Amino acid sequence: MFCPEESIARMIRASAAAREAMIQEQIAARGIRDAAVLAALRAVPRELFVPEAYADEAYADRALPIGPAQTISQPFIVAYMTSQLEVASMHRVLEIGTGSGYQCAVLAHLAGQVDTIEWDAGLNREAEARLAALGITTVRFHVGDGGLGLPDSAPFDRVIVTAACPHVPIQLVNQLAEGGVLIAPVGESEVQSLVRVTRRSRGHQEQWLLPCRFVKLRGAHGWPD
Ligand code: SAH
């Protein structure tokens, strides 16, 4: 006899096993051992953030399409950026490029409060519904040009940009608290490097990390459409 509860329980177990394999093989094996970051990844069912057609690949070692020429980042990149951000529970975090909402959900497990900005109203709506379904209540969603940040809500302790920037986004660095950290992909439209910027009492410090490839930032500080 078909028993829906049993089949749902089986699905949840399979998803947890796939997630654990992703954490061990793609993330811990590549040097990310921060227990809080790994716990946050463990808490977010990634299959809910990819289109149904890609459900079988939700835990694959690559970025996946999420709709209008946009992608959900490779799990390792999400883990790497999150660990470089060194988020603490009292932090206020600003994310640019909500996309599927996956990175945002991971951040919500670490930070006190997250503001996230998405250009595309449809993606924003879907991301908001996913986080609500997961019972996450500490995220404020905004539709607009994230390149401008949220000057009225600044300063932030952490800023994460998940779309490619043509230059270090100084306007967002200026919305950091002193000692605050921003991480962003910066470079050409086809390939970038992740840069970690720390705001100092005077000026800021840049540390260039890995090469990466993100979709282009739009708007005032991005590339023309
Ligand atoms: N963090 C996302 C992946 C982001 S993909 C995730 O976890 O799924 C990049 C996203 O940035 C896209 O959704 C794109 O629509 C958005 N974007 C591009 N330019 C933007 C801008 N100026 N402001 C806000 N969002 C922008």
GROMACS .gro file of C-alpha atoms and ligand atoms in nm:
model
  251
    1MET     CA    1   0.000   0.000   0.000
    2PHE     CA    2   0.126   0.353  -0.084
    3CYS     CA    3   0.190   0.550   0.228
    4PRO     CA    4   0.263   0.920   0.167
    5GLU     CA    5   0.422   0.974   0.511
    6GLU     CA    6   0.665   0.691   0.447
    7SER     CA    7   0.758   0.818   0.103
    8ILE     CA    8   0.806   1.174   0.236
    9ALA     CA    9   1.024   1.037   0.517
   10ARG     CA   10   1.229   0.847   0.259
   11MET     CA   11   1.271   1.162   0.049
   12ILE     CA   12   1.388   1.362   0.352
   13ARG     CA   13   1.644   1.093   0.440
   14ALA     CA   14   1.774   1.082   0.081
   15SER     CA   15   1.805   1.460   0.073
   16ALA     CA   16   1.995   1.467   0.404
   17ALA     CA   17   2.232   1.198   0.277
   18ALA     CA   18   2.296   1.384  -0.050
   19ARG     CA   19   2.357   1.705   0.145
   20GLU     CA   20   2.602   1.535   0.381
   21ALA     CA   21   2.793   1.388   0.084
   22MET     CA   22   2.808   1.735  -0.073
   23ILE     CA   23   2.946   1.881   0.252
   24GLN     CA   24   3.211   1.611   0.295
   25GLU     CA   25   3.321   1.566  -0.068
   26GLN     CA   26   3.289   1.916  -0.215
   27ILE     CA   27   3.339   2.141   0.083
   28ALA     CA   28   3.523   1.989   0.382
   29ALA     CA   29   3.756   1.797   0.148
   30ARG     CA   30   3.851   2.130  -0.012
   31GLY     CA   31   3.951   2.281   0.320
   32ILE     CA   32   3.637   2.449   0.456
   33ARG     CA   33   3.605   2.316   0.812
   34ASP     CA   34   3.422   2.603   0.987
   35ALA     CA   35   3.164   2.409   1.190
   36ALA     CA   36   2.905   2.689   1.188
   37VAL     CA   37   2.924   2.721   0.808
   38LEU     CA   38   2.893   2.344   0.761
   39ALA     CA   39   2.596   2.336   1.001
   40ALA     CA   40   2.425   2.616   0.805
   41LEU     CA   41   2.472   2.422   0.479
   42ARG     CA   42   2.336   2.110   0.649
   43ALA     CA   43   2.023   2.303   0.752
   44VAL     CA   44   1.921   2.421   0.403
   45PRO     CA   45   1.756   2.172   0.161
   46ARG     CA   46   1.916   2.286  -0.166
   47GLU     CA   47   1.667   2.088  -0.379
   48LEU     CA   48   1.399   2.345  -0.286
   49PHE     CA   49   1.605   2.619  -0.455
   50VAL     CA   50   1.653   2.466  -0.800
   51PRO     CA   51   1.391   2.427  -1.075
   52GLU     CA   52   1.215   2.090  -1.066
   53ALA     CA   53   1.387   1.986  -1.389
   54TYR     CA   54   1.722   2.003  -1.203
   55ALA     CA   55   1.606   1.844  -0.876
   56ASP     CA   56   1.832   1.542  -0.935
   57GLU     CA   57   2.132   1.771  -0.967
   58ALA     CA   58   2.060   1.989  -0.665
   59TYR     CA   59   2.374   1.859  -0.488
   60ALA     CA   60   2.598   1.843  -0.796
   61ASP     CA   61   2.937   2.017  -0.790
   62ARG     CA   62   2.835   2.304  -1.020
   63ALA     CA   63   2.617   2.609  -1.068
   64LEU     CA   64   2.264   2.544  -1.206
   65PRO     CA   65   2.021   2.761  -1.405
   66ILE     CA   66   1.738   2.916  -1.202
   67GLY     CA   67   1.549   3.102  -1.473
   68PRO     CA   68   1.594   3.426  -1.670
   69ALA     CA   69   1.968   3.378  -1.756
   70GLN     CA   70   2.054   3.348  -1.385
   71THR     CA   71   2.217   3.074  -1.180
   72ILE     CA   72   2.237   2.933  -0.829
   73SER     CA   73   2.609   2.922  -0.744
   74GLN     CA   74   2.812   2.602  -0.707
   75PRO     CA   75   2.787   2.477  -0.345
   76PHE     CA   76   3.162   2.519  -0.289
   77ILE     CA   77   3.148   2.887  -0.390
   78VAL     CA   78   2.857   2.948  -0.150
   79ALA     CA   79   3.052   2.776   0.129
   80TYR     CA   80   3.376   2.957   0.045
   81MET     CA   81   3.220   3.304   0.031
   82THR     CA   82   3.025   3.236   0.351
   83SER     CA   83   3.335   3.122   0.539
   84GLN     CA   84   3.540   3.420   0.412
   85LEU     CA   85   3.267   3.649   0.539
   86GLU     CA   86   3.313   3.526   0.901
   87VAL     CA   87   2.953   3.594   0.997
   88ALA     CA   88   2.863   3.614   1.367
   89SER     CA   89   2.519   3.591   1.523
   90MET     CA   90   2.500   3.963   1.608
   91HIS     CA   91   2.587   4.070   1.253
   92ARG     CA   92   2.364   4.258   1.011
   93VAL     CA   93   2.433   4.129   0.661
   94LEU     CA   94   2.347   4.280   0.322
   95GLU     CA   95   2.328   4.051   0.018
   96ILE     CA   96   2.314   4.179  -0.341
   97GLY     CA   97   2.158   3.930  -0.587
   98THR     CA   98   1.900   3.719  -0.399
   99GLY     CA   99   1.854   3.486  -0.698
  100SER     CA  100   1.707   3.158  -0.574
  101GLY     CA  101   1.749   3.264  -0.211
  102TYR     CA  102   1.988   2.975  -0.131
  103GLN     CA  103   2.289   3.185  -0.025
  104CYS     CA  104   2.050   3.404   0.169
  105ALA     CA  105   1.903   3.105   0.358
  106VAL     CA  106   2.255   2.989   0.449
  107LEU     CA  107   2.339   3.339   0.578
  108ALA     CA  108   2.015   3.352   0.777
  109HIS     CA  109   2.134   3.051   0.978
  110LEU     CA  110   2.446   3.245   1.082
  111ALA     CA  111   2.352   3.613   1.110
  112GLY     CA  112   2.111   3.808   1.329
  113GLN     CA  113   1.953   3.984   1.033
  114VAL     CA  114   1.987   3.971   0.656
  115ASP     CA  115   1.873   4.227   0.399
  116THR     CA  116   1.876   4.095   0.044
  117ILE     CA  117   1.821   4.288  -0.281
  118GLU     CA  118   1.715   4.135  -0.614
  119TRP     CA  119   1.674   4.313  -0.949
  120ASP     CA  120   1.415   4.065  -1.085
  121ALA     CA  121   1.076   4.085  -0.912
  122GLY     CA  122   0.982   3.727  -1.009
  123LEU     CA  123   1.298   3.576  -0.857
  124ASN     CA  124   1.247   3.787  -0.545
  125ARG     CA  125   0.893   3.658  -0.504
  126GLU     CA  126   0.996   3.294  -0.538
  127ALA     CA  127   1.291   3.333  -0.299
  128GLU     CA  128   1.071   3.500  -0.041
  129ALA     CA  129   0.818   3.214  -0.062
  130ARG     CA  130   1.093   2.951  -0.020
  131LEU     CA  131   1.237   3.113   0.292
  132ALA     CA  132   0.889   3.157   0.439
  133ALA     CA  133   0.821   2.786   0.378
  134LEU     CA  134   1.142   2.705   0.569
  135GLY     CA  135   1.028   2.920   0.862
  136ILE     CA  136   1.308   3.176   0.817
  137THR     CA  137   1.186   3.512   0.950
  138THR     CA  138   1.505   3.719   0.987
  139VAL     CA  139   1.538   3.823   0.620
  140ARG     CA  140   1.408   4.144   0.466
  141PHE     CA  141   1.357   4.122   0.088
  142HIS     CA  142   1.400   4.420  -0.144
  143VAL     CA  143   1.349   4.458  -0.519
  144GLY     CA  144   1.576   4.709  -0.689
  145ASP     CA  145   1.931   4.799  -0.786
  146GLY     CA  146   2.143   4.630  -0.522
  147GLY     CA  147   2.451   4.806  -0.655
  148LEU     CA  148   2.325   5.111  -0.469
  149GLY     CA  149   2.302   4.917  -0.142
  150LEU     CA  150   2.063   5.035   0.129
  151PRO     CA  151   2.208   5.367   0.246
  152ASP     CA  152   1.916   5.426   0.486
  153SER     CA  153   1.982   5.095   0.667
  154ALA     CA  154   2.364   5.123   0.671
  155PRO     CA  155   2.605   5.050   0.830
  156PHE     CA  156   2.623   4.673   0.777
  157ASP     CA  157   2.873   4.436   0.940
  158ARG     CA  158   2.897   4.223   0.628
  159VAL     CA  159   2.812   4.271   0.259
  160ILE     CA  160   2.809   3.989   0.003
  161VAL     CA  161   2.766   4.054  -0.369
  162THR     CA  162   2.666   3.749  -0.576
  163ALA     CA  163   2.673   3.912  -0.921
  164ALA     CA  164   2.987   4.013  -1.112
  165CYS     CA  165   3.106   4.371  -1.056
  166PRO     CA  166   3.320   4.563  -1.309
  167HIS     CA  167   3.502   4.742  -1.021
  168VAL     CA  168   3.541   4.704  -0.645
  169PRO     CA  169   3.199   4.839  -0.533
  170ILE     CA  170   3.321   5.134  -0.325
  171GLN     CA  171   2.965   5.262  -0.275
  172LEU     CA  172   2.892   4.934  -0.088
  173VAL     CA  173   3.225   4.938   0.102
  174ASN     CA  174   3.113   5.279   0.227
  175GLN     CA  175   2.801   5.115   0.377
  176LEU     CA  176   3.016   4.888   0.599
  177ALA     CA  177   3.077   4.954   0.967
  178GLU     CA  178   3.442   5.004   1.064
  179GLY     CA  179   3.609   4.661   1.060
  180GLY     CA  180   3.325   4.530   0.843
  181VAL     CA  181   3.389   4.293   0.552
  182LEU     CA  182   3.257   4.281   0.194
  183ILE     CA  183   3.307   3.995  -0.048
  184ALA     CA  184   3.236   4.030  -0.420
  185PRO     CA  185   3.333   3.887  -0.760
  186VAL     CA  186   3.518   4.165  -0.945
  187GLY     CA  187   3.663   4.167  -1.296
  188GLU     CA  188   3.562   4.117  -1.658
  189SER     CA  189   3.213   4.015  -1.767
  190GLU     CA  190   3.323   3.654  -1.840
  191VAL     CA  191   3.565   3.590  -1.551
  192GLN     CA  192   3.625   3.752  -1.214
  193SER     CA  193   3.817   3.713  -0.889
  194LEU     CA  194   3.660   3.709  -0.547
  195VAL     CA  195   3.782   4.007  -0.348
  196ARG     CA  196   3.751   4.044   0.028
  197VAL     CA  197   3.747   4.406   0.139
  198THR     CA  198   3.785   4.516   0.502
  199ARG     CA  199   3.673   4.866   0.592
  200ARG     CA  200   3.924   5.058   0.806
  201SER     CA  201   3.886   5.387   0.996
  202ARG     CA  202   4.062   5.541   0.698
  203GLY     CA  203   4.012   5.369   0.365
  204HIS     CA  204   3.997   4.994   0.314
  205GLN     CA  205   4.211   4.686   0.257
  206GLU     CA  206   4.169   4.443  -0.038
  207GLN     CA  207   4.257   4.075  -0.045
  208TRP     CA  208   4.220   3.893  -0.377
  209LEU     CA  209   4.109   3.530  -0.347
  210LEU     CA  210   3.990   3.274  -0.607
  211PRO     CA  211   3.897   3.313  -0.974
  212CYS     CA  212   3.523   3.267  -1.029
  213ARG     CA  213   3.241   3.327  -1.274
  214PHE     CA  214   2.916   3.502  -1.184
  215VAL     CA  215   2.636   3.651  -1.390
  216LYS     CA  216   2.672   4.022  -1.452
  217LEU     CA  217   2.553   4.287  -1.210
  218ARG     CA  218   2.299   4.518  -1.373
  219GLY     CA  219   2.213   4.875  -1.286
  220ALA     CA  220   2.410   5.189  -1.209
  221HIS     CA  221   2.731   5.011  -1.101
  222GLY     CA  222   2.703   4.711  -1.334
  223TRP     CA  223   2.716   4.648  -1.706
  224PRO     CA  224   2.465   4.801  -1.948
  225ASP     CA  225   2.194   4.550  -2.059
  226SAH     N1  226   2.282   3.435  -0.453
  226SAH     C1  227   2.203   3.369  -0.554
  226SAH     C2  228   2.271   3.360  -0.690
  226SAH     C3  229   2.276   3.494  -0.753
  226SAH     S1  230   2.276   3.495  -0.930
  226SAH     C4  231   2.162   3.229  -0.510
  226SAH     O1  232   2.204   3.183  -0.403
  226SAH     O2  233   2.083   3.166  -0.582
  226SAH     C5  234   2.286   3.671  -0.947
  226SAH     C6  235   2.159   3.745  -0.917
  226SAH     O3  236   2.187   3.883  -0.914
  226SAH     C7  237   2.050   3.726  -1.022
  226SAH     O4  238   1.935   3.679  -0.961
  226SAH     C8  239   2.031   3.866  -1.080
  226SAH     O5  240   1.897   3.894  -1.116
  226SAH     C9  241   2.075   3.953  -0.965
  226SAH     N2  242   2.118   4.089  -0.999
  226SAH    C10  243   2.186   4.132  -1.108
  226SAH     N3  244   2.208   4.265  -1.100
  226SAH    C11  245   2.151   4.306  -0.983
  226SAH    C12  246   2.138   4.433  -0.919
  226SAH     N4  247   2.192   4.545  -0.969
  226SAH     N5  248   2.072   4.437  -0.801
  226SAH    C13  249   2.018   4.326  -0.746
  226SAH     N6  250   2.027   4.204  -0.803
  226SAH    C14  251   2.093   4.194  -0.919
   0.00000   0.00000   0.00000
